[in-house]
Structure formats: C-alpha cells, structure tokens
Amino acid sequence: MIMPPEISVIVPVHNAGPYLRDCVDSILAQTFTNLEIILVNDGSSDNSASICEEYREKDNRVTVIHQNYEGVSSARNTGVAAARGNYIGFVDGDDYIVPHMYEELHSLCVNRDSDIAVCRLAREIDEKIINTAFNEFTKEMDHIEALRELFKGKLYRFSLCNKLFKKSCFHNIQFPEGRLHEDLSTTYRLFTNSSKTVFKEFIGYIYVKRSNSILTSTFSEKRLDAFTGWEEIVDYMTAEYPQLSDEVLAAFTYGCIDNMYYIMNQVEDRNKQQYFLSAIQQSVRKYYKEIITSSILNQKYKYLIRAINYDFRLLLYFNQIKRQLARA
C-alpha cells in the first residue's frame, strides 16, 4: 500500500518557462522529502507544459494537471482539490524556496500542534536578496492573536507562499476566480478556520521581483480588485470579530493610501487618475466614520482619508505642485 504524502505543494504555472526549473528544483531539493508537487499548467503558451512533463518523468512525487487558462485562483483551486497531503503549501512558478523551509514549517505544525506555520518571505531583485531575517525567535498564537498579527502585518502578511496550512483550513474555502489579489481575499478566511498559528523568524521563501509582473507594473484597473477583497474582509471581520475592528480598519486604510500614492505617481492620464481614485473613495466612504474614530491610526492617515472622502482632486492638485517643484 502506497502511503499518501504528508505535504502537498501546489505550483500554479502560466508561461513561467524561464524560471520554472529553478522553482521545481528548489522544491525537490527540500530536506523534507515526504511531499508531492502538483504542477497546474494554467494554459501556458510557452514551453511550461513540456517542462512540467519533464519533471513528471523525472520524479514520481510530481503530478501534472493541464487546464485551459483560468487564472491563478482557478489553478490553486484545482491543486487543492487534487491534494492528498495532510498539509498544503504554495509556491509560485517564478519563485523558489530554501532547502529547509518545509521541514521547519512541518515541525512547527506537528510539534506545537498548530494548524498554520509561517516563516519570513524575502525579496530578490536583480539576483540579490534585499531583506534578511532578524534575530531568530518563535511565537505561538491562538486563533484571535494570529488574526490580529495578520492585520497588523509586522510578522506576516496575506501572502500564501510563506505558510504551511493544515488541509482542514480549506474547508468550504475557494480562491476567488477571475480576481487579482487572491491571497488578500482568501488568507484571512484560512486563518479563521484555524485554532493555532506558529511563526518562526527565518527566511524560507524567496519572492523574485520581475519587471513585467502585474503587481510591479504601472497601476491598472485590475488592481482595484483589492478593494472588492477589502470590503469583503471588513464586513466579515467586523461582524464576526468585532474585537479586531481597529486592526482590520487600520490595515484597510494603509491599503487605500498605498494605492492612492501608486495612482498619483504611476498614472499620467488625468481621467484615469480620477476614475481610480473615485473607486477608492467609494470604499472609504463605507467605513469613513469608523476609520476617523480609530484609536490606532495617527492624524496623518486620518487627514489623508478625510481628503479622499471629501474631494480627492485636492490630493491630485497638491501632488502635481509637488512634482513640479521637484523638477524645478
């Protein structure tokens, strides 16, 4: 009788040909060997499909699923449905992981009876890792504290890929198909399905920043998907976890202001600027009173939220003056 793998690692693949071998090799090189790798080829038009098949022939721990292009959420849903492991992890097809990541995360889950284990994520730009871990420590958190840390965003954020989840966390949860920022829209629900989380201060996942990534390119309308996700988050969390309302609304506010700056500094077309900012304004107005009375946010953030709420054109006007002075 063949024993099922302990960990299922799901890799959505879409036109990742130049980077895919480095990604899969880093998973096959894990010191934790009782795992399966599920490569979901999501309608690639490059050589990704043949690379996936190459690895299926090379190692019997590799499973390949081919599907028409549906987006990363669909690919992840396909992978979760096929997963046989007790734990589930995710690696994007153009990133890679350090050799001991899953051994460390699995040990945290098993030895500390945790549903989720988390490590640090590092960023690689031009083949150089630009952030490193701090002094190593481990923190165990109950259900509420783990959610609070998620929204505080200091130890970890919404990214799936630096986390290992017990499979039960995915009960009745699907990634939102056709939407960008799928991590944002899903990770908090996985945490609500957990009872305990352990964070360990070590770098396990390497996110490789690429110039053509949709999240690193000029602001586009698809990035407004984040606000669909945020409205779901705020409505759900304030209803189900009112004790975390301040942290949730603060995280939402930081997201609004970050995107506001992206729009003002990356979008040159005035009409598009106004269209994008009006979308943020609509989201802000739903929660404006709660944001302004927050005990966590400082006056600078509240001032910017007031400006978005009343007339974002003032922000555009002052930003234009600032840029003109900088060029003078």
mmCIF file of C-alpha atoms in Angstrom:
data_model
loop_
_atom_site.group_PDB
_atom_site.id
_atom_site.type_symbol
_atom_site.label_atom_id
_atom_site.label_comp_id
_atom_site.label_asym_id
_atom_site.label_seq_id
_atom_site.Cartn_x
_atom_site.Cartn_y
_atom_site.Cartn_z
ATOM 1 C CA MET A 1 0.000 0.000 0.000
ATOM 2 C CA ILE A 2 1.407 3.391 -1.026
ATOM 3 C CA MET A 3 1.300 5.921 1.791
ATOM 4 C CA PRO A 4 -0.036 9.380 0.894
ATOM 5 C CA PRO A 5 2.356 12.338 1.048
ATOM 6 C CA GLU A 6 2.428 14.428 4.203
ATOM 7 C CA ILE A 7 2.669 17.756 2.345
ATOM 8 C CA SER A 8 1.120 18.796 -0.970
ATOM 9 C CA VAL A 9 2.930 21.685 -2.654
ATOM 10 C CA ILE A 10 0.782 23.416 -5.268
ATOM 11 C CA VAL A 11 2.501 25.337 -8.066
ATOM 12 C CA PRO A 12 0.309 27.347 -10.464
ATOM 13 C CA VAL A 13 2.181 27.589 -13.768
ATOM 14 C CA HIS A 14 1.455 30.104 -16.512
ATOM 15 C CA ASN A 15 4.202 30.971 -19.008
ATOM 16 C CA ALA A 16 6.872 30.511 -16.346
ATOM 17 C CA GLY A 17 9.276 28.711 -18.684
ATOM 18 C CA PRO A 18 12.452 30.712 -17.959
ATOM 19 C CA TYR A 19 12.076 30.289 -14.186
ATOM 20 C CA LEU A 20 10.139 27.068 -13.699
ATOM 21 C CA ARG A 21 13.099 24.700 -13.383
ATOM 22 C CA ASP A 22 14.653 26.753 -10.575
ATOM 23 C CA CYS A 23 11.288 26.721 -8.803
ATOM 24 C CA VAL A 24 10.637 22.980 -9.067
ATOM 25 C CA ASP A 25 14.263 22.081 -8.331
ATOM 26 C CA SER A 26 14.060 24.052 -5.073
ATOM 27 C CA ILE A 27 11.010 22.018 -4.006
ATOM 28 C CA LEU A 28 12.553 18.679 -4.993
ATOM 29 C CA ALA A 29 15.669 19.662 -3.003
ATOM 30 C CA GLN A 30 13.703 20.053 0.231
ATOM 31 C CA THR A 31 15.162 18.274 3.255
ATOM 32 C CA PHE A 32 11.569 17.200 3.973
ATOM 33 C CA THR A 33 11.032 14.547 1.295
ATOM 34 C CA ASN A 34 7.570 13.106 2.006
ATOM 35 C CA LEU A 35 5.787 15.555 -0.254
ATOM 36 C CA GLU A 36 4.040 15.755 -3.584
ATOM 37 C CA ILE A 37 4.356 18.587 -6.075
ATOM 38 C CA ILE A 38 1.216 19.437 -8.012
ATOM 39 C CA LEU A 39 2.092 21.458 -11.112
ATOM 40 C CA VAL A 40 -1.064 23.048 -12.503
ATOM 41 C CA ASN A 41 -0.292 24.207 -16.032
ATOM 42 C CA ASP A 42 -2.804 27.014 -16.494
ATOM 43 C CA GLY A 43 -2.998 27.338 -20.278
ATOM 44 C CA SER A 44 0.654 28.232 -20.847
ATOM 45 C CA SER A 45 1.607 29.190 -24.392
ATOM 46 C CA ASP A 46 5.376 28.861 -23.884
ATOM 47 C CA ASN A 47 7.354 25.701 -23.050
ATOM 48 C CA SER A 48 5.998 25.427 -19.489
ATOM 49 C CA ALA A 49 3.827 22.397 -20.302
ATOM 50 C CA SER A 50 6.775 20.378 -21.615
ATOM 51 C CA ILE A 51 8.890 21.364 -18.596
ATOM 52 C CA CYS A 52 6.110 20.134 -16.302
ATOM 53 C CA GLU A 53 6.027 16.829 -18.153
ATOM 54 C CA GLU A 54 9.811 16.588 -17.964
ATOM 55 C CA TYR A 55 9.602 16.729 -14.155
ATOM 56 C CA ARG A 56 6.756 14.211 -14.034
ATOM 57 C CA GLU A 57 9.049 11.765 -15.845
ATOM 58 C CA LYS A 58 11.988 12.639 -13.604
ATOM 59 C CA ASP A 59 10.392 12.267 -10.138
ATOM 60 C CA ASN A 60 7.334 10.250 -9.104
ATOM 61 C CA ARG A 61 6.441 12.873 -6.497
ATOM 62 C CA VAL A 62 5.430 15.247 -9.310
ATOM 63 C CA THR A 63 1.847 15.360 -10.565
ATOM 64 C CA VAL A 64 0.926 17.492 -13.581
ATOM 65 C CA ILE A 65 -2.528 18.855 -14.337
ATOM 66 C CA HIS A 66 -3.156 20.723 -17.590
ATOM 67 C CA GLN A 67 -6.101 23.100 -17.902
ATOM 68 C CA ASN A 68 -7.219 25.948 -20.138
ATOM 69 C CA TYR A 69 -6.191 29.382 -18.931
ATOM 70 C CA GLU A 70 -8.399 30.360 -15.997
ATOM 71 C CA GLY A 71 -6.038 32.395 -13.807
ATOM 72 C CA VAL A 72 -4.043 31.693 -10.666
ATOM 73 C CA SER A 73 -7.086 31.316 -8.393
ATOM 74 C CA SER A 74 -8.507 28.564 -10.590
ATOM 75 C CA ALA A 75 -5.115 26.849 -10.737
ATOM 76 C CA ARG A 76 -4.858 26.911 -6.953
ATOM 77 C CA ASN A 77 -8.396 25.583 -6.562
ATOM 78 C CA THR A 78 -7.521 22.755 -8.947
ATOM 79 C CA GLY A 79 -4.409 21.990 -6.919
ATOM 80 C CA VAL A 80 -6.223 21.992 -3.574
ATOM 81 C CA ALA A 81 -8.889 19.643 -4.950
ATOM 82 C CA ALA A 82 -6.177 17.210 -6.072
ATOM 83 C CA ALA A 83 -4.024 17.464 -2.920
ATOM 84 C CA ARG A 84 -3.541 14.240 -0.942
ATOM 85 C CA GLY A 85 -1.356 15.619 1.839
ATOM 86 C CA ASN A 86 -2.283 16.445 5.421
ATOM 87 C CA TYR A 87 -0.722 19.871 4.894
ATOM 88 C CA ILE A 88 -0.805 22.237 1.924
ATOM 89 C CA GLY A 89 1.765 24.777 0.757
ATOM 90 C CA PHE A 90 2.023 27.038 -2.280
ATOM 91 C CA VAL A 91 4.956 28.130 -4.428
ATOM 92 C CA ASP A 92 4.580 30.425 -7.421
ATOM 93 C CA GLY A 93 6.194 29.152 -10.605
ATOM 94 C CA ASP A 94 8.690 32.008 -10.884
ATOM 95 C CA ASP A 95 9.865 31.982 -7.239
ATOM 96 C CA TYR A 96 11.851 29.470 -5.183
ATOM 97 C CA ILE A 97 12.253 28.223 -1.598
ATOM 98 C CA VAL A 98 15.219 27.471 0.666
ATOM 99 C CA PRO A 99 16.043 23.775 1.260
ATOM 100 C CA HIS A 100 14.797 23.506 4.853
ATOM 101 C CA MET A 101 11.604 25.548 4.590
ATOM 102 C CA TYR A 102 9.041 22.757 4.676
ATOM 103 C CA GLU A 103 10.978 20.711 7.236
ATOM 104 C CA GLU A 104 10.908 23.711 9.590
ATOM 105 C CA LEU A 105 7.265 24.582 8.939
ATOM 106 C CA HIS A 106 6.069 20.980 9.233
ATOM 107 C CA SER A 107 7.950 20.564 12.505
ATOM 108 C CA LEU A 108 6.253 23.680 13.876
ATOM 109 C CA CYS A 109 2.823 22.342 12.920
ATOM 110 C CA VAL A 110 3.357 18.853 14.335
ATOM 111 C CA ASN A 111 5.447 19.539 17.432
ATOM 112 C CA ARG A 112 3.406 22.549 18.530
ATOM 113 C CA ASP A 113 0.011 21.227 17.460
ATOM 114 C CA SER A 114 -0.542 24.142 15.102
ATOM 115 C CA ASP A 115 -2.833 24.476 12.085
ATOM 116 C CA ILE A 116 -0.659 27.088 10.346
ATOM 117 C CA ALA A 117 3.106 27.653 10.375
ATOM 118 C CA VAL A 118 4.666 30.829 8.997
ATOM 119 C CA CYS A 119 8.183 31.995 8.133
ATOM 120 C CA ARG A 120 9.637 35.133 6.597
ATOM 121 C CA LEU A 121 9.458 35.964 2.902
ATOM 122 C CA ALA A 122 12.476 37.623 1.260
ATOM 123 C CA ARG A 123 12.557 39.579 -1.986
ATOM 124 C CA GLU A 124 15.129 39.066 -4.707
ATOM 125 C CA ILE A 125 15.811 41.928 -7.121
ATOM 126 C CA ASP A 126 18.497 41.609 -9.819
ATOM 127 C CA GLU A 127 19.660 38.327 -8.239
ATOM 128 C CA LYS A 128 20.226 39.976 -4.843
ATOM 129 C CA ILE A 129 18.155 39.318 -1.740
ATOM 130 C CA ILE A 130 17.313 42.726 -0.333
ATOM 131 C CA ASN A 131 15.915 41.831 3.101
ATOM 132 C CA THR A 132 17.131 39.352 5.699
ATOM 133 C CA ALA A 133 15.660 37.806 8.847
ATOM 134 C CA PHE A 134 16.144 39.324 12.262
ATOM 135 C CA ASN A 135 17.186 37.502 15.434
ATOM 136 C CA GLU A 136 15.559 34.092 15.321
ATOM 137 C CA PHE A 137 12.561 33.539 17.590
ATOM 138 C CA THR A 138 9.356 31.542 17.608
ATOM 139 C CA LYS A 139 5.916 32.837 18.551
ATOM 140 C CA GLU A 140 2.859 30.685 19.234
ATOM 141 C CA MET A 141 -0.528 32.355 18.788
ATOM 142 C CA ASP A 142 -4.084 31.375 19.481
ATOM 143 C CA HIS A 143 -6.877 31.964 16.966
ATOM 144 C CA ILE A 144 -7.518 35.630 17.800
ATOM 145 C CA GLU A 145 -3.894 36.662 18.229
ATOM 146 C CA ALA A 146 -2.917 35.081 14.903
ATOM 147 C CA LEU A 147 -5.639 37.045 13.108
ATOM 148 C CA ARG A 148 -4.556 40.227 14.890
ATOM 149 C CA GLU A 149 -0.964 39.719 13.707
ATOM 150 C CA LEU A 150 -2.193 39.112 10.144
ATOM 151 C CA PHE A 151 -3.833 42.531 10.032
ATOM 152 C CA LYS A 152 -1.007 44.269 11.895
ATOM 153 C CA GLY A 153 1.297 42.993 9.149
ATOM 154 C CA LYS A 154 4.550 43.091 11.105
ATOM 155 C CA LEU A 155 5.335 39.391 11.456
ATOM 156 C CA TYR A 156 3.498 38.257 8.317
ATOM 157 C CA ARG A 157 1.041 39.470 5.722
ATOM 158 C CA PHE A 158 -1.522 37.923 3.389
ATOM 159 C CA SER A 159 0.877 36.055 1.091
ATOM 160 C CA LEU A 160 0.118 32.323 0.978
ATOM 161 C CA CYS A 161 3.551 31.171 -0.043
ATOM 162 C CA ASN A 162 5.496 31.591 3.209
ATOM 163 C CA LYS A 163 2.919 29.483 5.092
ATOM 164 C CA LEU A 164 2.036 25.823 5.572
ATOM 165 C CA PHE A 165 -1.638 25.047 6.243
ATOM 166 C CA LYS A 166 -3.335 22.018 7.697
ATOM 167 C CA LYS A 167 -5.673 20.760 4.982
ATOM 168 C CA SER A 168 -8.709 21.308 7.221
ATOM 169 C CA CYS A 169 -8.151 25.082 6.931
ATOM 170 C CA PHE A 170 -9.521 24.853 3.364
ATOM 171 C CA HIS A 171 -12.919 23.514 4.428
ATOM 172 C CA ASN A 172 -15.579 25.436 2.453
ATOM 173 C CA ILE A 173 -12.998 27.928 1.121
ATOM 174 C CA GLN A 174 -12.197 28.612 -2.543
ATOM 175 C CA PHE A 175 -9.912 31.175 -4.148
ATOM 176 C CA PRO A 176 -11.959 33.869 -5.954
ATOM 177 C CA GLU A 177 -11.615 33.126 -9.659
ATOM 178 C CA GLY A 178 -11.105 35.948 -12.142
ATOM 179 C CA ARG A 179 -9.818 38.307 -9.479
ATOM 180 C CA LEU A 180 -6.379 39.766 -8.755
ATOM 181 C CA HIS A 181 -5.099 39.856 -5.136
ATOM 182 C CA GLU A 182 -6.451 36.372 -4.495
ATOM 183 C CA ASP A 183 -4.205 35.973 -1.416
ATOM 184 C CA LEU A 184 -5.813 39.002 0.204
ATOM 185 C CA SER A 185 -9.288 37.614 -0.425
ATOM 186 C CA THR A 186 -8.529 34.128 0.925
ATOM 187 C CA THR A 187 -5.773 34.038 3.554
ATOM 188 C CA TYR A 188 -7.787 35.654 6.338
ATOM 189 C CA ARG A 189 -10.510 33.005 5.875
ATOM 190 C CA LEU A 190 -7.905 30.242 6.213
ATOM 191 C CA PHE A 191 -6.865 31.818 9.500
ATOM 192 C CA THR A 192 -10.487 31.900 10.668
ATOM 193 C CA ASN A 193 -10.589 28.130 10.056
ATOM 194 C CA SER A 194 -7.561 27.558 12.299
ATOM 195 C CA SER A 195 -7.187 27.337 16.066
ATOM 196 C CA LYS A 196 -3.440 27.960 16.417
ATOM 197 C CA THR A 197 -0.597 29.519 14.384
ATOM 198 C CA VAL A 198 3.160 29.428 14.937
ATOM 199 C CA PHE A 199 5.551 31.982 13.434
ATOM 200 C CA LYS A 200 9.311 31.350 13.248
ATOM 201 C CA GLU A 201 11.776 34.057 12.324
ATOM 202 C CA PHE A 202 13.684 32.562 9.395
ATOM 203 C CA ILE A 203 13.651 33.211 5.652
ATOM 204 C CA GLY A 204 12.141 30.292 3.772
ATOM 205 C CA TYR A 205 10.515 31.739 0.664
ATOM 206 C CA ILE A 206 12.213 33.877 -1.983
ATOM 207 C CA TYR A 207 9.893 36.125 -3.974
ATOM 208 C CA VAL A 208 11.650 37.111 -7.186
ATOM 209 C CA LYS A 209 10.534 40.566 -8.259
ATOM 210 C CA ARG A 210 10.193 40.784 -12.041
ATOM 211 C CA SER A 211 9.752 43.949 -14.061
ATOM 212 C CA ASN A 212 6.849 42.501 -16.079
ATOM 213 C CA SER A 213 4.810 41.336 -13.097
ATOM 214 C CA ILE A 214 1.252 42.672 -12.997
ATOM 215 C CA LEU A 215 1.805 43.697 -9.384
ATOM 216 C CA THR A 216 5.012 45.589 -10.139
ATOM 217 C CA SER A 217 3.890 47.234 -13.370
ATOM 218 C CA THR A 218 2.004 50.506 -13.805
ATOM 219 C CA PHE A 219 -1.278 50.728 -11.902
ATOM 220 C CA SER A 220 -4.154 49.160 -13.836
ATOM 221 C CA GLU A 221 -7.866 48.693 -13.277
ATOM 222 C CA LYS A 222 -7.384 45.048 -12.238
ATOM 223 C CA ARG A 223 -5.589 46.235 -9.128
ATOM 224 C CA LEU A 224 -8.883 47.677 -7.939
ATOM 225 C CA ASP A 225 -9.843 44.044 -7.249
ATOM 226 C CA ALA A 226 -8.106 44.599 -3.925
ATOM 227 C CA PHE A 227 -10.974 46.810 -2.817
ATOM 228 C CA THR A 228 -13.543 44.133 -3.596
ATOM 229 C CA GLY A 229 -11.475 41.903 -1.341
ATOM 230 C CA TRP A 230 -11.109 44.551 1.347
ATOM 231 C CA GLU A 231 -14.831 45.259 1.513
ATOM 232 C CA GLU A 232 -15.476 41.535 1.991
ATOM 233 C CA ILE A 233 -12.803 41.447 4.694
ATOM 234 C CA VAL A 234 -14.037 44.489 6.617
ATOM 235 C CA ASP A 235 -17.686 43.418 6.505
ATOM 236 C CA TYR A 236 -16.900 39.841 7.580
ATOM 237 C CA MET A 237 -14.305 40.643 10.233
ATOM 238 C CA THR A 238 -16.198 43.481 11.913
ATOM 239 C CA ALA A 239 -19.278 41.255 12.144
ATOM 240 C CA GLU A 240 -17.526 38.072 13.297
ATOM 241 C CA TYR A 241 -14.539 39.536 15.173
ATOM 242 C CA PRO A 242 -15.543 42.980 16.485
ATOM 243 C CA GLN A 243 -12.609 42.912 18.935
ATOM 244 C CA LEU A 244 -10.276 43.143 15.914
ATOM 245 C CA SER A 245 -12.100 46.028 14.177
ATOM 246 C CA ASP A 246 -9.372 48.592 14.851
ATOM 247 C CA GLU A 247 -6.622 46.415 13.363
ATOM 248 C CA VAL A 248 -8.760 45.470 10.356
ATOM 249 C CA LEU A 249 -9.769 49.069 9.580
ATOM 250 C CA ALA A 250 -6.174 50.244 10.011
ATOM 251 C CA ALA A 251 -4.937 47.626 7.520
ATOM 252 C CA PHE A 252 -7.689 48.669 5.091
ATOM 253 C CA THR A 253 -6.672 52.325 5.484
ATOM 254 C CA TYR A 254 -2.996 51.591 4.795
ATOM 255 C CA GLY A 255 -4.056 49.719 1.655
ATOM 256 C CA CYS A 256 -6.151 52.656 0.485
ATOM 257 C CA ILE A 257 -3.334 55.139 0.974
ATOM 258 C CA ASP A 258 -0.686 52.907 -0.628
ATOM 259 C CA ASN A 259 -2.858 52.553 -3.725
ATOM 260 C CA MET A 260 -3.624 56.271 -3.716
ATOM 261 C CA TYR A 261 0.102 57.044 -3.950
ATOM 262 C CA TYR A 262 0.583 54.431 -6.681
ATOM 263 C CA ILE A 263 -2.172 56.058 -8.720
ATOM 264 C CA MET A 264 -0.894 59.606 -8.282
ATOM 265 C CA ASN A 265 2.700 58.668 -9.117
ATOM 266 C CA GLN A 266 2.268 55.965 -11.783
ATOM 267 C CA VAL A 267 -0.812 57.023 -13.748
ATOM 268 C CA GLU A 268 -0.275 60.007 -16.054
ATOM 269 C CA ASP A 269 -3.729 60.204 -17.618
ATOM 270 C CA ARG A 270 -5.838 62.596 -15.544
ATOM 271 C CA ASN A 271 -9.148 60.899 -16.328
ATOM 272 C CA LYS A 272 -7.783 57.505 -15.289
ATOM 273 C CA GLN A 273 -6.388 59.009 -12.086
ATOM 274 C CA GLN A 274 -9.810 60.348 -11.200
ATOM 275 C CA TYR A 275 -11.540 57.081 -12.125
ATOM 276 C CA PHE A 276 -9.200 55.004 -9.947
ATOM 277 C CA LEU A 277 -9.314 57.422 -7.010
ATOM 278 C CA SER A 278 -13.111 57.605 -7.155
ATOM 279 C CA ALA A 279 -13.211 53.810 -6.728
ATOM 280 C CA ILE A 280 -11.078 54.123 -3.588
ATOM 281 C CA GLN A 281 -13.276 56.986 -2.411
ATOM 282 C CA GLN A 282 -16.373 54.780 -2.650
ATOM 283 C CA SER A 283 -14.732 52.125 -0.467
ATOM 284 C CA VAL A 284 -13.524 54.698 2.059
ATOM 285 C CA ARG A 285 -16.980 56.230 2.398
ATOM 286 C CA LYS A 286 -18.441 52.882 3.521
ATOM 287 C CA TYR A 287 -16.216 52.889 6.610
ATOM 288 C CA TYR A 288 -15.340 56.565 6.973
ATOM 289 C CA LYS A 289 -16.776 57.174 10.454
ATOM 290 C CA GLU A 290 -15.118 54.068 11.875
ATOM 291 C CA ILE A 291 -11.745 54.998 10.346
ATOM 292 C CA ILE A 292 -11.816 58.584 11.649
ATOM 293 C CA THR A 293 -12.594 57.424 15.199
ATOM 294 C CA SER A 294 -9.903 54.686 15.165
ATOM 295 C CA SER A 295 -7.603 54.642 18.179
ATOM 296 C CA ILE A 296 -4.763 53.094 16.125
ATOM 297 C CA LEU A 297 -4.430 55.452 13.147
ATOM 298 C CA ASN A 298 -2.392 58.635 13.551
ATOM 299 C CA GLN A 299 -3.516 62.062 12.388
ATOM 300 C CA LYS A 300 -1.528 61.912 9.120
ATOM 301 C CA TYR A 301 -3.520 58.905 7.906
ATOM 302 C CA LYS A 302 -6.795 60.371 9.109
ATOM 303 C CA TYR A 303 -6.015 63.602 7.242
ATOM 304 C CA LEU A 304 -5.422 61.679 4.005
ATOM 305 C CA ILE A 305 -8.620 59.686 4.484
ATOM 306 C CA ARG A 306 -10.535 62.922 5.034
ATOM 307 C CA ALA A 307 -9.074 64.264 1.791
ATOM 308 C CA ILE A 308 -10.059 61.137 -0.146
ATOM 309 C CA ASN A 309 -13.527 61.219 1.364
ATOM 310 C CA TYR A 310 -14.325 64.860 0.647
ATOM 311 C CA ASP A 311 -12.515 65.650 -2.613
ATOM 312 C CA PHE A 312 -9.611 63.570 -3.921
ATOM 313 C CA ARG A 313 -8.969 66.238 -6.584
ATOM 314 C CA LEU A 314 -7.232 68.274 -3.880
ATOM 315 C CA LEU A 315 -4.741 65.440 -3.492
ATOM 316 C CA LEU A 316 -4.113 65.446 -7.238
ATOM 317 C CA TYR A 317 -3.646 69.215 -7.202
ATOM 318 C CA PHE A 318 -1.101 69.203 -4.358
ATOM 319 C CA ASN A 319 0.699 66.195 -5.804
ATOM 320 C CA GLN A 320 1.030 67.985 -9.164
ATOM 321 C CA ILE A 321 2.539 71.035 -7.438
ATOM 322 C CA LYS A 322 4.946 68.789 -5.513
ATOM 323 C CA ARG A 323 6.116 67.092 -8.717
ATOM 324 C CA GLN A 324 6.569 70.422 -10.496
ATOM 325 C CA LEU A 325 8.685 71.730 -7.611
ATOM 326 C CA ALA A 326 10.786 68.564 -7.688
ATOM 327 C CA ARG A 327 11.521 69.114 -11.398
ATOM 328 C CA ALA A 328 12.324 72.812 -10.965
#
